[in-house]
mmCIF file of N, CA, C and O in Angstrom:
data_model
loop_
_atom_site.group_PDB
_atom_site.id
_atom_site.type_symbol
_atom_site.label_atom_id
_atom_site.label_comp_id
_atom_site.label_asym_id
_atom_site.label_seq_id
_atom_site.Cartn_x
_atom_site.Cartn_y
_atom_site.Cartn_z
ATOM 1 N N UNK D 1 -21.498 8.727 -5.358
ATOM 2 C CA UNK D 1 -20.772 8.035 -4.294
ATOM 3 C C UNK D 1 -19.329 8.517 -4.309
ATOM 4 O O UNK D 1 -18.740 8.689 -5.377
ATOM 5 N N UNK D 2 -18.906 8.678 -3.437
ATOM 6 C CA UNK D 2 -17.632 9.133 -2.851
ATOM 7 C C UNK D 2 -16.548 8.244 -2.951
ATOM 8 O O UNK D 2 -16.757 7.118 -2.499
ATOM 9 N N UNK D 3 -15.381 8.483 -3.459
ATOM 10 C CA UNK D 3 -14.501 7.869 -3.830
ATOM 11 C C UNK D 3 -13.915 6.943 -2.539
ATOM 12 O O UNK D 3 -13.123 6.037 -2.795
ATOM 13 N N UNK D 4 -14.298 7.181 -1.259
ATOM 14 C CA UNK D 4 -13.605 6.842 0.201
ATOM 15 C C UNK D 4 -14.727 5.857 -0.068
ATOM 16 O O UNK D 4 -14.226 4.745 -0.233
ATOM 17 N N UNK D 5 -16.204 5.823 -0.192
ATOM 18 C CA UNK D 5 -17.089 5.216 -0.634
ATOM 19 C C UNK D 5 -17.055 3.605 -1.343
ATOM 20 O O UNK D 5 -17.406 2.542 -0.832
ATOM 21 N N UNK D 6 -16.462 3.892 -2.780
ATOM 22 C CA UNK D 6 -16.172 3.094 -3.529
ATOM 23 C C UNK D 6 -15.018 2.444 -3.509
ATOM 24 O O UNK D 6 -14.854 1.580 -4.370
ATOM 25 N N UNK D 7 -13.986 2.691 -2.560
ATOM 26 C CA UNK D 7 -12.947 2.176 -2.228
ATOM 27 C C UNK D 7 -12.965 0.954 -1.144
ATOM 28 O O UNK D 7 -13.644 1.110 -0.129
ATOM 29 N N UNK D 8 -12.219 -0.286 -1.339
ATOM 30 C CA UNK D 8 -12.125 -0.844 -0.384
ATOM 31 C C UNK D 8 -11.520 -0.832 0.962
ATOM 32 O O UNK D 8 -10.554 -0.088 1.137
ATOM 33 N N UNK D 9 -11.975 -1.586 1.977
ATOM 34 C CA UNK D 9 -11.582 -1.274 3.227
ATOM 35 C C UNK D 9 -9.524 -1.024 3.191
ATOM 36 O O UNK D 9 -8.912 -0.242 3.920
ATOM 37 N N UNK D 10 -8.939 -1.892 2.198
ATOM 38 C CA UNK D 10 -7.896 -1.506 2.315
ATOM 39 C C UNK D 10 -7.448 -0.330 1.625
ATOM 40 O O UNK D 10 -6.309 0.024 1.931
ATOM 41 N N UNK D 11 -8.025 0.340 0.805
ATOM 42 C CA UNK D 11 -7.433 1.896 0.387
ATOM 43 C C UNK D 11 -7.741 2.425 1.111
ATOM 44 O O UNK D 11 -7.194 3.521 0.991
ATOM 45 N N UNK D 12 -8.720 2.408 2.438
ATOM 46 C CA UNK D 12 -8.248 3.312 3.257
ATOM 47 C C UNK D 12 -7.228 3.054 4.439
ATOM 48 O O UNK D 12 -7.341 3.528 5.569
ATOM 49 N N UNK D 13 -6.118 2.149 3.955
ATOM 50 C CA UNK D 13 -5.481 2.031 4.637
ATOM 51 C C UNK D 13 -4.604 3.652 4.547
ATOM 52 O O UNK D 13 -4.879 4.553 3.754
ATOM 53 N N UNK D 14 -3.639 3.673 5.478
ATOM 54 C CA UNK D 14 -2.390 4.914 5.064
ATOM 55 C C UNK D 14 -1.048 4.407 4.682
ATOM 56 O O UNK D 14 -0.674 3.268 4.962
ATOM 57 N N UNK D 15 -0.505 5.067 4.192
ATOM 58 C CA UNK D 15 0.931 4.518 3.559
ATOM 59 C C UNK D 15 1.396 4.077 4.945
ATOM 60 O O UNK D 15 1.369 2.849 4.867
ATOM 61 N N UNK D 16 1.786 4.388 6.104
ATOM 62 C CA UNK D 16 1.888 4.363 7.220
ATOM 63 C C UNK D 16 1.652 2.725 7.749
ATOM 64 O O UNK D 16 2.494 1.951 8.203
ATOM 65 N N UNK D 17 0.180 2.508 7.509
ATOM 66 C CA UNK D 17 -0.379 1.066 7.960
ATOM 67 C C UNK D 17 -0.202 0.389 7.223
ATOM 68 O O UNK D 17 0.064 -0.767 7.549
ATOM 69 N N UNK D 18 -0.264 0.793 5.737
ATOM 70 C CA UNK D 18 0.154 -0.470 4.901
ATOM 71 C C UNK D 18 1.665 -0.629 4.657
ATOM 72 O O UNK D 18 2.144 -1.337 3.771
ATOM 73 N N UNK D 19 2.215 -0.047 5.355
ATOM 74 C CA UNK D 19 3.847 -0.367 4.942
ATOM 75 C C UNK D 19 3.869 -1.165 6.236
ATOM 76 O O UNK D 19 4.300 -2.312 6.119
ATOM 77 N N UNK D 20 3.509 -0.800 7.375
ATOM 78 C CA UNK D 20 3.807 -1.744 8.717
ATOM 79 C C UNK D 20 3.294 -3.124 8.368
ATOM 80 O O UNK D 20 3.853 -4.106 8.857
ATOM 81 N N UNK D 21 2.421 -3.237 7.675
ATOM 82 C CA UNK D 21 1.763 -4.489 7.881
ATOM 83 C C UNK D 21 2.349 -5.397 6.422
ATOM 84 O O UNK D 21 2.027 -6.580 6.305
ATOM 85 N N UNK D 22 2.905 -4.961 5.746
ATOM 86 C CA UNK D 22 3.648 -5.247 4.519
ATOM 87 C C UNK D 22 4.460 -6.073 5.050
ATOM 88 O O UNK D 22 4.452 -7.300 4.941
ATOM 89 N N UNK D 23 5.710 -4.912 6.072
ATOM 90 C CA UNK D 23 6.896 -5.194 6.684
ATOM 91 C C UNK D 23 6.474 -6.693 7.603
ATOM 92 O O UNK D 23 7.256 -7.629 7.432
ATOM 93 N N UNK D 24 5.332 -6.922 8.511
ATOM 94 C CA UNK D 24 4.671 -7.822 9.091
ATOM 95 C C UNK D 24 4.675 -9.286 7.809
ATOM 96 O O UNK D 24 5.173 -10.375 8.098
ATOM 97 N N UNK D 25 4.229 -9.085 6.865
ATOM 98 C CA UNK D 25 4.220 -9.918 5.844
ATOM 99 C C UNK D 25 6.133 -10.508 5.225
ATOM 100 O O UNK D 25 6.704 -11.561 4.942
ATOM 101 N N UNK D 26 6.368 -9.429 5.279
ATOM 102 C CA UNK D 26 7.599 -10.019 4.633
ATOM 103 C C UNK D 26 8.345 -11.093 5.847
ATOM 104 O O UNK D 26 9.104 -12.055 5.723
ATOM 105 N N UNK D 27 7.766 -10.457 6.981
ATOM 106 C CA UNK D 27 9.239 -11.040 8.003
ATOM 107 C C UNK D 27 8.294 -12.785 8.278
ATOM 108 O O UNK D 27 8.899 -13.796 8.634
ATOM 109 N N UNK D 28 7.035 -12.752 8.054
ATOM 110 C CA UNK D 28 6.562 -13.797 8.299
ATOM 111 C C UNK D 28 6.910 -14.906 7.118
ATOM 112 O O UNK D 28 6.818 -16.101 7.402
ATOM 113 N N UNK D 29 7.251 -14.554 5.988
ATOM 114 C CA UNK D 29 7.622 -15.154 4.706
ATOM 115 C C UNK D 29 9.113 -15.765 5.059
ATOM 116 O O UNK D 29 9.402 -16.961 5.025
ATOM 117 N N UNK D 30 10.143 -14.497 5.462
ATOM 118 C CA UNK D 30 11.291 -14.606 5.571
ATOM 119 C C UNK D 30 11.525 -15.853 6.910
ATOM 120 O O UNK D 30 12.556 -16.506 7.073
ATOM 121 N N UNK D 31 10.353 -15.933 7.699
ATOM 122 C CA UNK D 31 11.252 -16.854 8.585
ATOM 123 C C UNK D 31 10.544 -18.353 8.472
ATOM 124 O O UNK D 31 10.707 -19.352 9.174
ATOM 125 N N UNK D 32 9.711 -18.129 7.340
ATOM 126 C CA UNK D 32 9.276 -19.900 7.136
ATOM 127 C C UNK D 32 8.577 -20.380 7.801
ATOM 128 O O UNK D 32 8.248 -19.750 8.806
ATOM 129 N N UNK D 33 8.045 -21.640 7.582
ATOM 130 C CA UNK D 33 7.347 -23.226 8.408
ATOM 131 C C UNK D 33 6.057 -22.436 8.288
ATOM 132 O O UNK D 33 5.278 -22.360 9.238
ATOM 133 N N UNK D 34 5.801 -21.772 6.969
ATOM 134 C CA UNK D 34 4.269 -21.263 6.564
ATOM 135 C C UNK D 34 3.867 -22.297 5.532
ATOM 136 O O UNK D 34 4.657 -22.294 4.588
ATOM 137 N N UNK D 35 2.573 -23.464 5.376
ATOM 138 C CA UNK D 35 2.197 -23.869 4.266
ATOM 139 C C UNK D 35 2.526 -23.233 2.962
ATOM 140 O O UNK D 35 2.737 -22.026 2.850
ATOM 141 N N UNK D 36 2.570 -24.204 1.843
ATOM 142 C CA UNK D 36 2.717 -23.210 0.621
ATOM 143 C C UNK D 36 1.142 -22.346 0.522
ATOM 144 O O UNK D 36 1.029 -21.138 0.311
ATOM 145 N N UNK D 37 0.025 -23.311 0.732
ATOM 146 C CA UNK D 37 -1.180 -22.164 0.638
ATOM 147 C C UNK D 37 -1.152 -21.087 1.231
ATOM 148 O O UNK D 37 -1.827 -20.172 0.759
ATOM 149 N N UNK D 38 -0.275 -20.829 2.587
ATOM 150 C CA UNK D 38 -0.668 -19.788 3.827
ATOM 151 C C UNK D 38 0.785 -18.665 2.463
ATOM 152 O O UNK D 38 0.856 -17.474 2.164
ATOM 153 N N UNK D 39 1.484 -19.692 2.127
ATOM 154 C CA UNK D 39 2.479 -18.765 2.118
ATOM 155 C C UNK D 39 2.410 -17.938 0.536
ATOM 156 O O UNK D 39 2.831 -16.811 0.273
ATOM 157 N N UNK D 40 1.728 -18.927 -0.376
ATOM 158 C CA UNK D 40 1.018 -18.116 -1.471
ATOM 159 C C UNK D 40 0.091 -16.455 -0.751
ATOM 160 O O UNK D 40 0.278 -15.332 -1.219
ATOM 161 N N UNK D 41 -0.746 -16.739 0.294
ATOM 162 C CA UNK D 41 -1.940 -16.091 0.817
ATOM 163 C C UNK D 41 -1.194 -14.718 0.887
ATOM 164 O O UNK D 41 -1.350 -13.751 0.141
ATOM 165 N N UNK D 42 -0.312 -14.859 1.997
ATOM 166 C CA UNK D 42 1.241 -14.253 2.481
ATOM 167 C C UNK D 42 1.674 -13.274 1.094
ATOM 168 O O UNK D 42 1.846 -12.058 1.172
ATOM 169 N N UNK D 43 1.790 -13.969 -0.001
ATOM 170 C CA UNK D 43 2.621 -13.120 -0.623
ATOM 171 C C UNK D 43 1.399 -12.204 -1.246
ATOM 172 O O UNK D 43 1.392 -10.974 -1.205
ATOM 173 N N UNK D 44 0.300 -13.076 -1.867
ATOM 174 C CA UNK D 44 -0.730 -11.584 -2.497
ATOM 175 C C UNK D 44 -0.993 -10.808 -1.868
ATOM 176 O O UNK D 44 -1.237 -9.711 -2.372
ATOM 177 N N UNK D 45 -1.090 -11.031 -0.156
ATOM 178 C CA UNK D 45 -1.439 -9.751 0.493
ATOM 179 C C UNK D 45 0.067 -8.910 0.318
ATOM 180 O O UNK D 45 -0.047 -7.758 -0.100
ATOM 181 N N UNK D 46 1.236 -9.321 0.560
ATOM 182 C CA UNK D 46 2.151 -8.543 0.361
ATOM 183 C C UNK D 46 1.875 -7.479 -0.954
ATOM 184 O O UNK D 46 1.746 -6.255 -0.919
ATOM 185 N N UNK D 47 1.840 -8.253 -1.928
ATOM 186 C CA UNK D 47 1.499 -7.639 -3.768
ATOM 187 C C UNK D 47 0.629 -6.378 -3.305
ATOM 188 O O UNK D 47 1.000 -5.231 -3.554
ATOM 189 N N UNK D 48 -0.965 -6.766 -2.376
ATOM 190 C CA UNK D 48 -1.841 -5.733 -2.697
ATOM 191 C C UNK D 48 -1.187 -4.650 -1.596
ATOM 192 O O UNK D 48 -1.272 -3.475 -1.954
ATOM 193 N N UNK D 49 -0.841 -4.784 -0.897
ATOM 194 C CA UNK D 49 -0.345 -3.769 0.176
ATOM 195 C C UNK D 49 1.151 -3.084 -0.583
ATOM 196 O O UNK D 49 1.223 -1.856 -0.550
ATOM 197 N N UNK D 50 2.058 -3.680 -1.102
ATOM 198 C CA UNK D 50 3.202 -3.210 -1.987
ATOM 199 C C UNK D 50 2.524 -1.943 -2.885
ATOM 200 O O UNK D 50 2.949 -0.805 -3.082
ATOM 201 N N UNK D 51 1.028 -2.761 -3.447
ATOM 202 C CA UNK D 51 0.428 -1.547 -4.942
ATOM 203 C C UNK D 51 -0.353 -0.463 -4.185
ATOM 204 O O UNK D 51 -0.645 0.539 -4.838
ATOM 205 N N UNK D 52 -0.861 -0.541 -2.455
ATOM 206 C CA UNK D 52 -0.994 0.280 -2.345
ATOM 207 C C UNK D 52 -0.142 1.532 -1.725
ATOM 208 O O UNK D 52 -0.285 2.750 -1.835
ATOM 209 N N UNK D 53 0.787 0.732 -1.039
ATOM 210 C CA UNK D 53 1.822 1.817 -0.571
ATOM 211 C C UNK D 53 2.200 2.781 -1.956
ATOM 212 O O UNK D 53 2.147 4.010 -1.891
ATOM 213 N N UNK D 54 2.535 2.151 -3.045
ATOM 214 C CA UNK D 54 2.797 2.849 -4.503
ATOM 215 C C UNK D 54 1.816 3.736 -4.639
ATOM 216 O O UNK D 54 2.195 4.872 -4.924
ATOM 217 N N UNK D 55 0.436 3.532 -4.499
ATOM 218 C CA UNK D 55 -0.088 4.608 -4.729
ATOM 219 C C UNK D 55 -0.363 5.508 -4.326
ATOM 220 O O UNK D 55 -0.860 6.413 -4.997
ATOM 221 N N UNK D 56 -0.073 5.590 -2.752
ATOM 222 C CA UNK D 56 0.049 6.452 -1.921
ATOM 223 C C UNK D 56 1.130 7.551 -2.200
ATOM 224 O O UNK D 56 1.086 8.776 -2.091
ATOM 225 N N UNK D 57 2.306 6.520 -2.674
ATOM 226 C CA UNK D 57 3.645 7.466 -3.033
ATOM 227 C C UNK D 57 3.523 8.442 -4.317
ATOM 228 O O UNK D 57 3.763 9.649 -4.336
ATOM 229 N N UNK D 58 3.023 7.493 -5.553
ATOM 230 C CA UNK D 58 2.633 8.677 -6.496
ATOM 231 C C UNK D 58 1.502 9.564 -6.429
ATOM 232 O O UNK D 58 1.280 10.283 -7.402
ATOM 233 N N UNK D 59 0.740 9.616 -5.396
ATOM 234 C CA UNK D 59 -0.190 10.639 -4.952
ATOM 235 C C UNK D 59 0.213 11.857 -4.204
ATOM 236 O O UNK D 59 -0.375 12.938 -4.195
ATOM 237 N N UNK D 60 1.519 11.461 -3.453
ATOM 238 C CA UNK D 60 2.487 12.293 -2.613
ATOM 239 C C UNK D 60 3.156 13.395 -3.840
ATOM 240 O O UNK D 60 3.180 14.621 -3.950
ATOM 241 N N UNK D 61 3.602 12.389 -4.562
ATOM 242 C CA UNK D 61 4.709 13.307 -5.931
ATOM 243 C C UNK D 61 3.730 14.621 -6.748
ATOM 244 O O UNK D 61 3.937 15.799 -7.040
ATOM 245 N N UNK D 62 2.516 13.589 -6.910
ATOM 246 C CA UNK D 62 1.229 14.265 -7.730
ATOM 247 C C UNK D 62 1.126 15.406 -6.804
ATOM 248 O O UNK D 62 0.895 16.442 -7.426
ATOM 249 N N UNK D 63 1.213 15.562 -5.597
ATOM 250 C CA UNK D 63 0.992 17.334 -4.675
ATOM 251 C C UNK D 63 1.970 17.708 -4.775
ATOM 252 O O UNK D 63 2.039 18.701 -5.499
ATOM 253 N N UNK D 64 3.232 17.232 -4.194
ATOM 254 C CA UNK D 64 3.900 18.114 -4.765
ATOM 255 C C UNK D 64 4.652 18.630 -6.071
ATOM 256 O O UNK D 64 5.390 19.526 -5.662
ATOM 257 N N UNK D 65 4.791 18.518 -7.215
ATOM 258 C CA UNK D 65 4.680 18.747 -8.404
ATOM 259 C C UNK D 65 3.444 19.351 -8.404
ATOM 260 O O UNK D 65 3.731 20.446 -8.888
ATOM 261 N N UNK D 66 1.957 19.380 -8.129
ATOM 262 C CA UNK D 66 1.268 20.386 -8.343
ATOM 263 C C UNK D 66 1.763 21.735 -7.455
ATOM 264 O O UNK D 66 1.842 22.808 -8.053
ATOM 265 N N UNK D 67 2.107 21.663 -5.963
ATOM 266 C CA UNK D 67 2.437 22.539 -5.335
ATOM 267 C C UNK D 67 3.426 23.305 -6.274
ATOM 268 O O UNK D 67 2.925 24.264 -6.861
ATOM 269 N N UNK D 68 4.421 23.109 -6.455
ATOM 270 C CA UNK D 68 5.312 23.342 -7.153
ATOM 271 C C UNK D 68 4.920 24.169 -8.500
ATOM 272 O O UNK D 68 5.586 25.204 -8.460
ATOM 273 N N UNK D 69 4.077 24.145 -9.735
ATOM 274 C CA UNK D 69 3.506 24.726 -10.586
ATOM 275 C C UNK D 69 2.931 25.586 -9.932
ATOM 276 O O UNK D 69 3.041 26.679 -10.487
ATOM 277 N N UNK D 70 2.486 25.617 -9.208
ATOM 278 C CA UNK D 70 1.525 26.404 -8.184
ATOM 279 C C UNK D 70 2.669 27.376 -8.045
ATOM 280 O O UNK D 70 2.705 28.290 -8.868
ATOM 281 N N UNK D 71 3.500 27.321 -7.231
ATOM 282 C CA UNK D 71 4.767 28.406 -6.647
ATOM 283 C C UNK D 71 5.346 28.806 -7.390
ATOM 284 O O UNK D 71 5.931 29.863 -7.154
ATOM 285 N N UNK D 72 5.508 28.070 -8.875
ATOM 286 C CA UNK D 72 6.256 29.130 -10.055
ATOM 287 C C UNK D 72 5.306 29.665 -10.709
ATOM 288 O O UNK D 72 5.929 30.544 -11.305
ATOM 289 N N UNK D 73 4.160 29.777 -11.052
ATOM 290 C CA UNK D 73 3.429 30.810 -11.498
ATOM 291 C C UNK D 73 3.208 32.163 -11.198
ATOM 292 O O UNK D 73 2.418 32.824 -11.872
#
């Protein structure tokens, strides 16, 4: 099975969608009159969308730093 496979619907988000919808999360936090349950809900999705934008970013570094070994050899 294929890693796109075994991944959940949100890793295939793109750094792109999950930062918009992050940004969507924060501003809904920031302006209040959210239950504490809605607003707990609010913040883990923030958390999982925060860890995936991160991994998007050190996947970015991971090419280039390989590119890079690549071009000084």
């Amino acid at each position: 099975m294929s890693d796109e496979k075994k991944a959940g619907p949100d890793e295939r988000l793109s750094y792109e969608q999950a930062r918009a919808e992050l940004a969507t999360v924060v501003e809904r936090l920031e302006a209040g009159g959210t239950s504490l349950e809605e607003s707990l809900t609010l913040w883990e999705r923030g958390e999982a969308l925060a860890a995936i934008c991160q991994r998007r970013l050190d996947g970015a570094r991971a090419r280039i730093d390989a590119a890079r070994q690549t071009a000084d050899s």
